[in-house]
């Protein structure tokens, strides 16, 4: 797979990736990582996990990839990789993913997350371990007015996502458990450039977060009291 380390792009083979995997507990894949800030933030907070920021556009990754590849004293993060790839052609070496984040998707990535590209959901599920978790945050400005990628999908609400999107995702192995609007504080905690830009309009509900489990091995845990 093509690892961006700054100005350079280096090929990482399956053995090198396997070695990295063996040194970490979990693997967080940030799909459509953009300028990579969210991935960097997650890697800093979770040193035991390997974090991979993946994007189809390489140039926005170069600055943060150079920082991540530096010595730890200079902001380097040994548990962080940036990979140049489109989700449509995932690197063959990629596997063992325990958590997928897709923040503020646009373009073909947005189409995929809305269930209009079932192959994309299936291919991502195929590189995940059983019971991997996912977080998708949808920028609702994509519907105000609607960009072409949203197609016939109306602007989702927490209720409509659980009713209409959940069965489409479930058929590809993505079980949607929770859908909620994020407030300004929650948006801020995601630490992405895009979400920070959205924070300017705090009076509006701009972001819908979708959370759930990929390749689930059991039904969701019951909440509340057991009957009897
Ligand atoms: C609006 S930006 C969001 C960036 C970042 N997640 C954030 O929240 O700051 C959407 C990103 O998705 C990437 N993207 C769109 N379609 C993609 C695809 N099919 N495969 C990989 N990346 C894709 C774009 O290159 C862009 O960087």
PDB file of N, CA and C in Angstrom, residues 135-177:
ATOM      1  N   UNK A 135     -18.201   4.952  13.158  1.00  0.00           N
ATOM      2  CA  UNK A 135     -18.745   6.295  13.390  1.00  0.00           C
ATOM      3  C   UNK A 135     -18.747   7.012  12.051  1.00  0.00           C
ATOM      4  N   UNK A 136     -19.927   7.428  11.618  1.00  0.00           N
ATOM      5  CA  UNK A 136     -20.044   8.249  10.403  1.00  0.00           C
ATOM      6  C   UNK A 136     -20.615   9.586  10.861  1.00  0.00           C
ATOM      7  N   UNK A 137     -20.008  10.702  10.456  1.00  0.00           N
ATOM      8  CA  UNK A 137     -20.650  11.984  10.757  1.00  0.00           C
ATOM      9  C   UNK A 137     -21.003  12.652   9.439  1.00  0.00           C
ATOM     10  N   UNK A 138     -22.296  12.897   9.260  1.00  0.00           N
ATOM     11  CA  UNK A 138     -22.777  13.490   8.006  1.00  0.00           C
ATOM     12  C   UNK A 138     -22.907  14.995   8.164  1.00  0.00           C
ATOM     13  N   UNK A 139     -22.291  15.711   7.227  1.00  0.00           N
ATOM     14  CA  UNK A 139     -22.444  17.167   7.176  1.00  0.00           C
ATOM     15  C   UNK A 139     -23.774  17.455   6.478  1.00  0.00           C
ATOM     16  N   UNK A 140     -24.749  17.942   7.236  1.00  0.00           N
ATOM     17  CA  UNK A 140     -26.098  18.087   6.675  1.00  0.00           C
ATOM     18  C   UNK A 140     -26.194  19.219   5.660  1.00  0.00           C
ATOM     19  N   UNK A 141     -25.140  20.016   5.565  1.00  0.00           N
ATOM     20  CA  UNK A 141     -25.124  21.044   4.523  1.00  0.00           C
ATOM     21  C   UNK A 141     -25.102  20.433   3.129  1.00  0.00           C
ATOM     22  N   UNK A 142     -24.788  19.152   3.054  1.00  0.00           N
ATOM     23  CA  UNK A 142     -24.850  18.461   1.753  1.00  0.00           C
ATOM     24  C   UNK A 142     -26.280  18.450   1.199  1.00  0.00           C
ATOM     25  N   UNK A 143     -27.258  18.724   2.072  1.00  0.00           N
ATOM     26  CA  UNK A 143     -28.662  18.760   1.638  1.00  0.00           C
ATOM     27  C   UNK A 143     -29.203  20.190   1.571  1.00  0.00           C
ATOM     28  N   UNK A 144     -28.352  21.192   1.757  1.00  0.00           N
ATOM     29  CA  UNK A 144     -28.869  22.563   1.910  1.00  0.00           C
ATOM     30  C   UNK A 144     -28.151  23.522   0.975  1.00  0.00           C
ATOM     31  N   UNK A 145     -28.343  23.515  -0.343  1.00  0.00           N
ATOM     32  CA  UNK A 145     -29.224  22.600  -1.073  1.00  0.00           C
ATOM     33  C   UNK A 145     -28.506  21.287  -1.363  1.00  0.00           C
ATOM     34  N   UNK A 146     -29.237  20.331  -1.882  1.00  0.00           N
ATOM     35  CA  UNK A 146     -28.691  18.980  -2.083  1.00  0.00           C
ATOM     36  C   UNK A 146     -27.604  18.941  -3.147  1.00  0.00           C
ATOM     37  N   UNK A 147     -26.481  18.292  -2.812  1.00  0.00           N
ATOM     38  CA  UNK A 147     -25.423  18.048  -3.803  1.00  0.00           C
ATOM     39  C   UNK A 147     -25.828  16.802  -4.603  1.00  0.00           C
ATOM     40  N   UNK A 148     -25.300  16.643  -5.823  1.00  0.00           N
ATOM     41  CA  UNK A 148     -25.719  15.498  -6.653  1.00  0.00           C
ATOM     42  C   UNK A 148     -25.525  14.148  -5.956  1.00  0.00           C
ATOM     43  N   UNK A 149     -24.468  14.021  -5.132  1.00  0.00           N
ATOM     44  CA  UNK A 149     -24.156  12.713  -4.530  1.00  0.00           C
ATOM     45  C   UNK A 149     -25.253  12.191  -3.602  1.00  0.00           C
ATOM     46  N   UNK A 150     -26.101  13.070  -3.069  1.00  0.00           N
ATOM     47  CA  UNK A 150     -27.127  12.553  -2.148  1.00  0.00           C
ATOM     48  C   UNK A 150     -28.273  11.903  -2.921  1.00  0.00           C
ATOM     49  N   UNK A 151     -28.299  12.138  -4.252  1.00  0.00           N
ATOM     50  CA  UNK A 151     -29.297  11.466  -5.092  1.00  0.00           C
ATOM     51  C   UNK A 151     -30.704  11.717  -4.604  1.00  0.00           C
ATOM     52  N   UNK A 152     -31.457  10.639  -4.466  1.00  0.00           N
ATOM     53  CA  UNK A 152     -32.867  10.753  -4.065  1.00  0.00           C
ATOM     54  C   UNK A 152     -33.037  10.758  -2.553  1.00  0.00           C
ATOM     55  N   UNK A 153     -31.918  10.635  -1.802  1.00  0.00           N
ATOM     56  CA  UNK A 153     -32.043  10.563  -0.340  1.00  0.00           C
ATOM     57  C   UNK A 153     -32.407  11.938   0.228  1.00  0.00           C
ATOM     58  N   UNK A 154     -33.524  12.056   0.957  1.00  0.00           N
ATOM     59  CA  UNK A 154     -33.816  13.337   1.622  1.00  0.00           C
ATOM     60  C   UNK A 154     -32.872  13.554   2.800  1.00  0.00           C
ATOM     61  N   UNK A 155     -32.779  14.801   3.300  1.00  0.00           N
ATOM     62  CA  UNK A 155     -31.894  15.054   4.452  1.00  0.00           C
ATOM     63  C   UNK A 155     -32.280  14.122   5.596  1.00  0.00           C
ATOM     64  N   UNK A 156     -31.337  13.340   6.103  1.00  0.00           N
ATOM     65  CA  UNK A 156     -31.694  12.389   7.160  1.00  0.00           C
ATOM     66  C   UNK A 156     -31.885  13.067   8.516  1.00  0.00           C
ATOM     67  N   UNK A 157     -32.752  12.505   9.312  1.00  0.00           N
ATOM     68  CA  UNK A 157     -32.918  12.891  10.716  1.00  0.00           C
ATOM     69  C   UNK A 157     -32.526  11.650  11.523  1.00  0.00           C
ATOM     70  N   UNK A 158     -32.369  11.760  12.841  1.00  0.00           N
ATOM     71  CA  UNK A 158     -32.081  10.538  13.609  1.00  0.00           C
ATOM     72  C   UNK A 158     -33.141   9.458  13.359  1.00  0.00           C
ATOM     73  N   UNK A 159     -34.402   9.866  13.284  1.00  0.00           N
ATOM     74  CA  UNK A 159     -35.479   8.882  13.103  1.00  0.00           C
ATOM     75  C   UNK A 159     -35.425   8.256  11.710  1.00  0.00           C
ATOM     76  N   UNK A 160     -35.253   9.091  10.680  1.00  0.00           N
ATOM     77  CA  UNK A 160     -35.284   8.533   9.315  1.00  0.00           C
ATOM     78  C   UNK A 160     -34.052   7.671   9.058  1.00  0.00           C
ATOM     79  N   UNK A 161     -32.916   8.024   9.679  1.00  0.00           N
ATOM     80  CA  UNK A 161     -31.714   7.202   9.485  1.00  0.00           C
ATOM     81  C   UNK A 161     -31.960   5.799  10.051  1.00  0.00           C
ATOM     82  N   UNK A 162     -32.528   5.732  11.251  1.00  0.00           N
ATOM     83  CA  UNK A 162     -32.747   4.421  11.875  1.00  0.00           C
ATOM     84  C   UNK A 162     -33.821   3.622  11.137  1.00  0.00           C
ATOM     85  N   UNK A 163     -34.749   4.339  10.523  1.00  0.00           N
ATOM     86  CA  UNK A 163     -35.837   3.658   9.809  1.00  0.00           C
ATOM     87  C   UNK A 163     -35.417   3.256   8.381  1.00  0.00           C
ATOM     88  N   UNK A 164     -34.831   4.195   7.629  1.00  0.00           N
ATOM     89  CA  UNK A 164     -34.620   3.976   6.185  1.00  0.00           C
ATOM     90  C   UNK A 164     -33.198   3.527   5.832  1.00  0.00           C
ATOM     91  N   UNK A 165     -32.197   4.120   6.505  1.00  0.00           N
ATOM     92  CA  UNK A 165     -30.813   3.807   6.146  1.00  0.00           C
ATOM     93  C   UNK A 165     -30.352   2.504   6.818  1.00  0.00           C
ATOM     94  N   UNK A 166     -30.842   2.283   8.042  1.00  0.00           N
ATOM     95  CA  UNK A 166     -30.376   1.110   8.817  1.00  0.00           C
ATOM     96  C   UNK A 166     -30.517  -0.209   8.046  1.00  0.00           C
ATOM     97  N   UNK A 167     -31.671  -0.495   7.405  1.00  0.00           N
ATOM     98  CA  UNK A 167     -31.770  -1.781   6.700  1.00  0.00           C
ATOM     99  C   UNK A 167     -30.804  -1.903   5.522  1.00  0.00           C
ATOM    100  N   UNK A 168     -30.522  -0.770   4.860  1.00  0.00           N
ATOM    101  CA  UNK A 168     -29.598  -0.789   3.711  1.00  0.00           C
ATOM    102  C   UNK A 168     -28.185  -1.107   4.199  1.00  0.00           C
ATOM    103  N   UNK A 169     -27.787  -0.458   5.298  1.00  0.00           N
ATOM    104  CA  UNK A 169     -26.454  -0.709   5.867  1.00  0.00           C
ATOM    105  C   UNK A 169     -26.379  -2.142   6.403  1.00  0.00           C
ATOM    106  N   UNK A 170     -27.443  -2.578   7.070  1.00  0.00           N
ATOM    107  CA  UNK A 170     -27.444  -3.906   7.711  1.00  0.00           C
ATOM    108  C   UNK A 170     -27.210  -5.011   6.680  1.00  0.00           C
ATOM    109  N   UNK A 171     -27.761  -4.821   5.482  1.00  0.00           N
ATOM    110  CA  UNK A 171     -27.616  -5.851   4.448  1.00  0.00           C
ATOM    111  C   UNK A 171     -26.156  -6.022   4.021  1.00  0.00           C
ATOM    112  N   UNK A 172     -25.317  -5.017   4.304  1.00  0.00           N
ATOM    113  CA  UNK A 172     -23.893  -5.119   3.949  1.00  0.00           C
ATOM    114  C   UNK A 172     -23.020  -5.368   5.186  1.00  0.00           C
ATOM    115  N   UNK A 173     -23.661  -5.671   6.316  1.00  0.00           N
ATOM    116  CA  UNK A 173     -22.895  -6.007   7.509  1.00  0.00           C
ATOM    117  C   UNK A 173     -22.637  -4.829   8.427  1.00  0.00           C
ATOM    118  N   UNK A 174     -23.295  -3.687   8.175  1.00  0.00           N
ATOM    119  CA  UNK A 174     -23.123  -2.513   9.034  1.00  0.00           C
ATOM    120  C   UNK A 174     -24.413  -2.338   9.852  1.00  0.00           C
ATOM    121  N   UNK A 175     -24.376  -2.644  11.143  1.00  0.00           N
ATOM    122  CA  UNK A 175     -25.573  -2.516  11.981  1.00  0.00           C
ATOM    123  C   UNK A 175     -25.614  -1.135  12.633  1.00  0.00           C
ATOM    124  N   UNK A 176     -26.572  -0.335  12.219  1.00  0.00           N
ATOM    125  CA  UNK A 176     -26.699   1.030  12.755  1.00  0.00           C
ATOM    126  C   UNK A 176     -27.447   0.966  14.090  1.00  0.00           C
ATOM    127  N   UNK A 177     -26.781   1.394  15.170  1.00  0.00           N
ATOM    128  CA  UNK A 177     -27.398   1.336  16.503  1.00  0.00           C
ATOM    129  C   UNK A 177     -27.892   2.688  16.995  1.00  0.00           C
TER     130      UNK A 177
END
